[in-house]
Coordinates of C-alpha atoms and ligand atoms in Angstrom, one line a residue:
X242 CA 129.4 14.2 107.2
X243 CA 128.5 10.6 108.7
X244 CA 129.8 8.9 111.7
X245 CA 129.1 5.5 111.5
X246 CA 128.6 4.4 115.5
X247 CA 130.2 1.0 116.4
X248 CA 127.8 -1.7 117.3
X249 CA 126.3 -1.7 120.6
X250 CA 126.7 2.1 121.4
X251 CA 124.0 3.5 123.5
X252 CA 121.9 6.3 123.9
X253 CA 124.2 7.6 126.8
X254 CA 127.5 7.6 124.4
X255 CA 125.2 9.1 121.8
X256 CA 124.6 11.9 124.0
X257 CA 128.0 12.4 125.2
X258 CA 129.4 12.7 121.2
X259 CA 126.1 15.1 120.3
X260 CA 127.4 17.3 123.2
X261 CA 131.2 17.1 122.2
X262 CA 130.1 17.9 118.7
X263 CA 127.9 21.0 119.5
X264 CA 130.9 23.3 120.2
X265 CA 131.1 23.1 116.3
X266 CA 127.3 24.7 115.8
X267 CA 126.7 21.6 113.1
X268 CA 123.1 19.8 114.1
X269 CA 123.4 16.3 115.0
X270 CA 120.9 13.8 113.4
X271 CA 120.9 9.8 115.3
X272 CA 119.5 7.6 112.5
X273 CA 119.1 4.5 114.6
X274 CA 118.9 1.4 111.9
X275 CA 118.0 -1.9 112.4
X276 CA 121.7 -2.8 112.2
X277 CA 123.8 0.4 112.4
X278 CA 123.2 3.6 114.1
X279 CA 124.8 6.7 111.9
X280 CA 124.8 10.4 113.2
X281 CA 124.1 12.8 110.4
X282 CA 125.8 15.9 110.7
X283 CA 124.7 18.8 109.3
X284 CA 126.3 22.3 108.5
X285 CA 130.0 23.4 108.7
X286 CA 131.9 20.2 109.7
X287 CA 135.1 21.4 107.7
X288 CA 136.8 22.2 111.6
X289 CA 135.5 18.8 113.2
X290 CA 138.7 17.3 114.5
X291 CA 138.4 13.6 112.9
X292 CA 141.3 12.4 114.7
X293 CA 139.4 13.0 118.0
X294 CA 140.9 10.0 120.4
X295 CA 137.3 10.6 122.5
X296 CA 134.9 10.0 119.2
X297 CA 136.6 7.3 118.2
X298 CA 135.9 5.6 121.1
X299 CA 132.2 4.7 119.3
X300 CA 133.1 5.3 116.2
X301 CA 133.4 3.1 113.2
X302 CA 133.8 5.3 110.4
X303 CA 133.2 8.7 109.5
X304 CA 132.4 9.5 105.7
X305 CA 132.0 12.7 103.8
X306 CA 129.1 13.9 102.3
X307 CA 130.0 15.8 99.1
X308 CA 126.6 16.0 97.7
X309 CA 124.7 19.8 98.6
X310 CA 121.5 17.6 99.4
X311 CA 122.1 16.4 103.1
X312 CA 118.9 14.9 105.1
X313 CA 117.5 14.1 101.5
X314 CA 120.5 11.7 100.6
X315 CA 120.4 7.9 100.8
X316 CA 123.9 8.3 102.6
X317 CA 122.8 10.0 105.8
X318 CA 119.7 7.7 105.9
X319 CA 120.1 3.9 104.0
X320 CA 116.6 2.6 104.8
X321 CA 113.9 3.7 102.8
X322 CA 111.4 6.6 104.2
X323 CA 107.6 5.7 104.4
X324 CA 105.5 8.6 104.5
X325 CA 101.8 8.5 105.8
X326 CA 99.4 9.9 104.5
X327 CA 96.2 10.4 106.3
X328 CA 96.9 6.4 108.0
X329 CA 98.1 5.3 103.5
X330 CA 101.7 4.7 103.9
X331 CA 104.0 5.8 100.9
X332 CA 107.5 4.0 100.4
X333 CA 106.7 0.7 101.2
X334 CA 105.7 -2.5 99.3
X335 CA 102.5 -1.2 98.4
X336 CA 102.5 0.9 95.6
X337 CA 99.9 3.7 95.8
X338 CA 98.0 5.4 93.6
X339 CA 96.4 9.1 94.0
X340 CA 93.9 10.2 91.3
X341 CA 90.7 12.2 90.6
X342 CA 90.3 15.6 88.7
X343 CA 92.8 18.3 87.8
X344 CA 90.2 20.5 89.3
X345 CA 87.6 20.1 91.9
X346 CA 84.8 21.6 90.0
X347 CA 81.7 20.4 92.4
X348 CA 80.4 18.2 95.2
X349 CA 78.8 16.1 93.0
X350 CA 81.6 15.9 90.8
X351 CA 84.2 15.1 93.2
X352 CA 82.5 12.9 95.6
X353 CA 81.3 11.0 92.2
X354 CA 85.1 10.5 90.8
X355 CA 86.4 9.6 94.6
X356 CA 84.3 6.8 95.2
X357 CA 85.0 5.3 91.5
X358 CA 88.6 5.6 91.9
X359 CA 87.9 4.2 95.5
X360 CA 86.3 1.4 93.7
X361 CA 89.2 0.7 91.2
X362 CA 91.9 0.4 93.5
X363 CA 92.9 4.0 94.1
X364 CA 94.0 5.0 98.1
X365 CA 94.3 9.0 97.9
X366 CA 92.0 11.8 96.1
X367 CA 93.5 14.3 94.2
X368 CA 91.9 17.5 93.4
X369 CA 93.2 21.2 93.0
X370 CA 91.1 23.9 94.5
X371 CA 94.0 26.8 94.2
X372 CA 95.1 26.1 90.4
X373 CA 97.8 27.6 88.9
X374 CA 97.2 28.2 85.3
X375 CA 99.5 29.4 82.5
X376 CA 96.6 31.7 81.6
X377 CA 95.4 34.3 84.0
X378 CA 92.2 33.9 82.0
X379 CA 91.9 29.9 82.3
X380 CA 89.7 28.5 85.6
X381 CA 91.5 29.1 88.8
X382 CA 90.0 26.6 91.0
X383 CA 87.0 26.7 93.4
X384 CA 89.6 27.7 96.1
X385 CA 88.4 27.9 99.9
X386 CA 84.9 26.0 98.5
X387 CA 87.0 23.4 96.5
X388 CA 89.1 22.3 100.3
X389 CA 85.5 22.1 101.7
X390 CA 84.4 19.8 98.9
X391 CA 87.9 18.0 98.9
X392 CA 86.8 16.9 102.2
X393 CA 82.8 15.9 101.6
X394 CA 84.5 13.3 99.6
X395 CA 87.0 12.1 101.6
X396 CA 83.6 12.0 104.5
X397 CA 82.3 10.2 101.6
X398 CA 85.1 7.6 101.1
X399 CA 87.5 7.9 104.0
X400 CA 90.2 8.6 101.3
X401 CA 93.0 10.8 102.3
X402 CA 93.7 14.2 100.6
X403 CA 96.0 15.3 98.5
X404 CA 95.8 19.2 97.0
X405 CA 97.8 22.0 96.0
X406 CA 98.9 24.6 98.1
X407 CA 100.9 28.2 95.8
X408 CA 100.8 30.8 98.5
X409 CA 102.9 31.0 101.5
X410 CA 100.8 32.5 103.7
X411 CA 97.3 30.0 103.1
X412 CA 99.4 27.0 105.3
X413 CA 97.0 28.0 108.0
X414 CA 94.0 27.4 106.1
X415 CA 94.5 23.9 104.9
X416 CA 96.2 22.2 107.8
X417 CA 93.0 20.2 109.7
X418 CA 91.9 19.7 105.9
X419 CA 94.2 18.2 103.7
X420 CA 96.7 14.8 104.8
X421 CA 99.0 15.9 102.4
X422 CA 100.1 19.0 100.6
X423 CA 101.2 19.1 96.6
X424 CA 103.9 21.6 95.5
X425 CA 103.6 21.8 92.1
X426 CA 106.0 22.0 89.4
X427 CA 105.2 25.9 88.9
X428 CA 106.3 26.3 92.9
X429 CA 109.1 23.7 93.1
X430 CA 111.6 26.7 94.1
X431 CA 109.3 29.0 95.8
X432 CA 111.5 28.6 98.9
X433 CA 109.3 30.7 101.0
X434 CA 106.3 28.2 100.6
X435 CA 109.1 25.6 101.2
X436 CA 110.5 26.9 104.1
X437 CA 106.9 27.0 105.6
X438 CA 105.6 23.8 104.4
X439 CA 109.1 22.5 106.0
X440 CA 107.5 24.3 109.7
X441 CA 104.6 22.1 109.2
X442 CA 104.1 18.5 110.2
X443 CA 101.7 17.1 107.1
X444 CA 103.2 15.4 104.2
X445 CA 104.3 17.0 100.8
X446 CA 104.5 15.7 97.9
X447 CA 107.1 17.9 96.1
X448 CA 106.4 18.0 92.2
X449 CA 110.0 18.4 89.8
X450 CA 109.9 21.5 87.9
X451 CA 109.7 21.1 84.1
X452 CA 113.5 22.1 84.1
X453 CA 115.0 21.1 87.2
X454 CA 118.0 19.2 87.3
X455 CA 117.5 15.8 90.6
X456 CA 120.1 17.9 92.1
X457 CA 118.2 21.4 92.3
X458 CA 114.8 18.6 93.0
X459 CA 116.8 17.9 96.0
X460 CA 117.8 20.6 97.0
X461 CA 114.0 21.8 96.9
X462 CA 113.0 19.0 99.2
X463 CA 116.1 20.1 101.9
X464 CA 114.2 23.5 102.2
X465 CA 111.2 21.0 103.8
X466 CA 113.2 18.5 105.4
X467 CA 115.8 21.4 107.2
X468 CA 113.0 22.9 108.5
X469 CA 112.0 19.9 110.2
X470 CA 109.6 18.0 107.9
X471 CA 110.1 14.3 107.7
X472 CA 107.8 13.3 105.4
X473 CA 108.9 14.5 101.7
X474 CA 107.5 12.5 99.0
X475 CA 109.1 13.4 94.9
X476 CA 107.3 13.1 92.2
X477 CA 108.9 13.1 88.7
X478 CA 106.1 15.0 86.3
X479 CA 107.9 14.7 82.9
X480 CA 110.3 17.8 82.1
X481 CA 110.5 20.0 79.4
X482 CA 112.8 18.6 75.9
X483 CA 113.1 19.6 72.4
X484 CA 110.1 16.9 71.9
X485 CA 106.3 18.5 71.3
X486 CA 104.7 15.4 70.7
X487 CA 104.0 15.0 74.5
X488 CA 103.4 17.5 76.8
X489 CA 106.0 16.9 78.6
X490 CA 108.8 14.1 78.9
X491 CA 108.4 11.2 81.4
X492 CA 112.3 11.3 83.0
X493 CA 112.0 7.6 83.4
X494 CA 115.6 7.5 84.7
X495 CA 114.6 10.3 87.3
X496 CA 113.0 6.9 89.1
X497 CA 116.2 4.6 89.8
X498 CA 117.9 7.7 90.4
X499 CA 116.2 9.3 93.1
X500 CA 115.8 6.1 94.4
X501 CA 119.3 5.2 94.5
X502 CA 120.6 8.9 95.9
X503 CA 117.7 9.5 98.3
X504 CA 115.9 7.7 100.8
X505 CA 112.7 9.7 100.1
X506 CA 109.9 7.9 98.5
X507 CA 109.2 8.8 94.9
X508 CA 106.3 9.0 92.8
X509 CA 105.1 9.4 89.1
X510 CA 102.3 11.7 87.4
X511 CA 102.2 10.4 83.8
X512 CA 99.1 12.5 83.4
X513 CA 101.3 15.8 83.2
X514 CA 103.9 14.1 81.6
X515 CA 102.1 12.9 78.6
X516 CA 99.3 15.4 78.4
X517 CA 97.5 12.7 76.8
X518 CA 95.0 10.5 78.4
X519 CA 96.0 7.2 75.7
X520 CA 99.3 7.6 77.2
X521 CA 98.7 7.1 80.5
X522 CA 98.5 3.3 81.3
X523 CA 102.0 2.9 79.7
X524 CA 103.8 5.5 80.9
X525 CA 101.9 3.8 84.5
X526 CA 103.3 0.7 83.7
X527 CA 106.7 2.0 82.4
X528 CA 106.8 3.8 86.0
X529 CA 106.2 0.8 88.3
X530 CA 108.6 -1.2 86.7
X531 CA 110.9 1.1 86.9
X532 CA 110.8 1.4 90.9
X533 CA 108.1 4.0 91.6
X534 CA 106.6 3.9 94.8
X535 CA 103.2 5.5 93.6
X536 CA 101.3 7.1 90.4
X537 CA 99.5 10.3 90.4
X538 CA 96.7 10.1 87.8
X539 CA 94.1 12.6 86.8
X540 CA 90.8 11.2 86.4
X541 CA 87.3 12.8 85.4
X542 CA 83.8 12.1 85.4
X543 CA 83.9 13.6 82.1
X544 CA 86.9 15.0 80.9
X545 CA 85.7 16.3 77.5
X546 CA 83.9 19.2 79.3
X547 CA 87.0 19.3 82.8
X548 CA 87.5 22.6 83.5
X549 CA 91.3 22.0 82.9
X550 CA 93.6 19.0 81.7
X551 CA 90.5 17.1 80.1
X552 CA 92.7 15.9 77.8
X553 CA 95.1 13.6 79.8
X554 CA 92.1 13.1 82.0
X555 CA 91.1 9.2 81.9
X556 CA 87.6 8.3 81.9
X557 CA 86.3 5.7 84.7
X558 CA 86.4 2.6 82.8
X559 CA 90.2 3.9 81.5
X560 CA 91.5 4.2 85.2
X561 CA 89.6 0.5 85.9
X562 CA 91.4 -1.0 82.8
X563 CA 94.6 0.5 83.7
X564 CA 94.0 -0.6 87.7
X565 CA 93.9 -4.1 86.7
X566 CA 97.0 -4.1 84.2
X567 CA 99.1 -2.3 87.1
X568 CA 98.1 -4.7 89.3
X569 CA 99.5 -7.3 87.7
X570 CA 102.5 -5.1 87.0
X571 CA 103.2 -5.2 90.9
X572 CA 102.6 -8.7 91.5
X573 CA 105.5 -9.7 89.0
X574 CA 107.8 -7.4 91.2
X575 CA 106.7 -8.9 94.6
X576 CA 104.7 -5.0 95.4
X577 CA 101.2 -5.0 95.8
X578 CA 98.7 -2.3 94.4
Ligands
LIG228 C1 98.4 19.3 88.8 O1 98.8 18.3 89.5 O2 97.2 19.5 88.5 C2 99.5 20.2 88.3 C3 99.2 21.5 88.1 O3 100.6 19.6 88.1 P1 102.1 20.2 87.8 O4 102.4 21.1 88.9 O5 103.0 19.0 87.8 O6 102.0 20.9 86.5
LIG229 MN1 96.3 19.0 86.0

């Protein structure tokens, strides 16, 4: 439920219809807007009495929110969200892009691929040090050594951090050293990593799972945002069809619709999607036009030999050439890259 507050109401009167409302157990959310202040409610507001002659003293209107996804919907919250991320804001005009390796394999290797992507245009580093792998016998990431080299290169660089977390209980050991965590699509309802990455206060970038419908997506980000984590970004990763051409299928549509149901900003990996590295400047370009707010984009020193996902892994010059084209994607929508 949403009570729109009629203009000019102040802090005080907000306070006075927070306290009326609490003998109903919901949670009270101000939302102050540049033109409108709304109070989200959240929980059981079947036994609110709407007729109320003392709330609608400030009120304007009070709409129903039939959606399950509450503090994630555009309805409770109209403006956009910008998330930071280690000082890189996401959800604004400028459209950023995270790359760099599946897989931080070495200090060489990722402090090599940071400052190229640096050079290209690129505002995060990606790299996975905990990797989970359809194979138990594939490479499961440097781990503890790969967050320590995640952060040479962002000493290197000064670019923020962006890295997979899979277990519950390793929160602890990566807050102080990443600016943002990645749920991948493999995790995307492991509600107990949820429900602690929703305790902490660093950014997560919450991947779609290959066969999650936006509604169960959003319902995925609510574990984080209930908990009292603000800064949710989504990224749509491509989901699982009847097609085998691609590893995946880009849900282009996923992008004007998360945007239009949720104020959370929303991002695109078209490396997992495609699963080929040819692919990726399109699908880029396809993605931006279509409203993202960001890419996610693997890139390697060397993908023939990566450790994992070589083969949607762009080469340097790839990422440069696609850099520039994106660029000039942005400018024609008034964003900048
Ligand atoms: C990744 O980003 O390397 C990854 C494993 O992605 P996803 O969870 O989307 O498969
Ligand atoms: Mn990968």
């Amino acid at each position: 439920m949403i009570i729109v507050l009629k203009d000019g109401t102040t802090q005080e009167d907000i306070n006075k219809i927070a306290g009326w409302l609490s003998r109903y157990h919901v949670e009270v959310c101000p939302i102050v807007g540049a033109e409108t202040t709304v109070l989200g409610i959240v929980g059981d507001t079947t036994s609110i009495d709407r007729n109320s002659v003392y709330l609608s003293e400030y009120v304007d209107k009070i709409i129903k929110v039939q959606e399950p996804y509450k503090r994630a919907n555009r309805k409770m919250h109209p403006e956009d969200t910008t998330v930071n991320v280690g000082g890189v804001k996401i959800g604004g005009k400028r459209i950023v892009v995270m790359a760099g390796p599946c897989s931080v394999e070495s200090g060489d290797q990722i402090v090599d691929i940071a400052l190229h992507i640096k050079e290209s245009g690129a505002a995060v580093i990606r790299g996975g040090a905990w990797k989970p792998r359809t194979s138990p016998y594939s490479f499961q990431g440097l781990k503890a050594e790969g967050l320590d080299l995640l952060n040479l290169a962002k000493a290197e660089t000064g670019l923020p951090i962006v890295t997979e977390i899979t277990n519950p209980t390793h929160v602890e050991k990566f807050i102080g050293k990443v600016d943002c965590f990645q749920v991948g699509a493999r995790n995307m309802q492991n509600y107990e990593l949820l429900i602690e990455l929703g305790k902490a206060r660093i950014p997560v970038l919450l991947k779609r799972g290959f066969s999650n419908t936006l509604e169960e997506f959003l319902m995925s980000a609510e574990y984080i945002l209930s908990g009292g984590n603000e800064n949710v970004i989504l990224c749509e990763r491509g989901i699982r069809t009847n097609e085998t051409f691609t590893r995946n299928t880009l849900d282009i549509s996923a992008i004007p619709a998360l945007k239009k149901i949720s104020h959370l900003p929303v991002i695109v990996d078209p490396s997992h999607a495609s699963g080929k590295a040819w692919m990726v400047e399109s699908l880029s370009m396809a993605s931006i036009a279509a409203g993202a707010d960001g890419l996610m984009i693997e890139v390697h020193n060397d993908p023939e030999n990566a450790l994992s996902d070589g083969a949607q892994s762009l080469t340097y010059e790839m990422f440069d050439n696609a850099m520039k084209k994106l660029k000039s994607i942005a400018a024609v929508l008034d964003r900048e890259l």
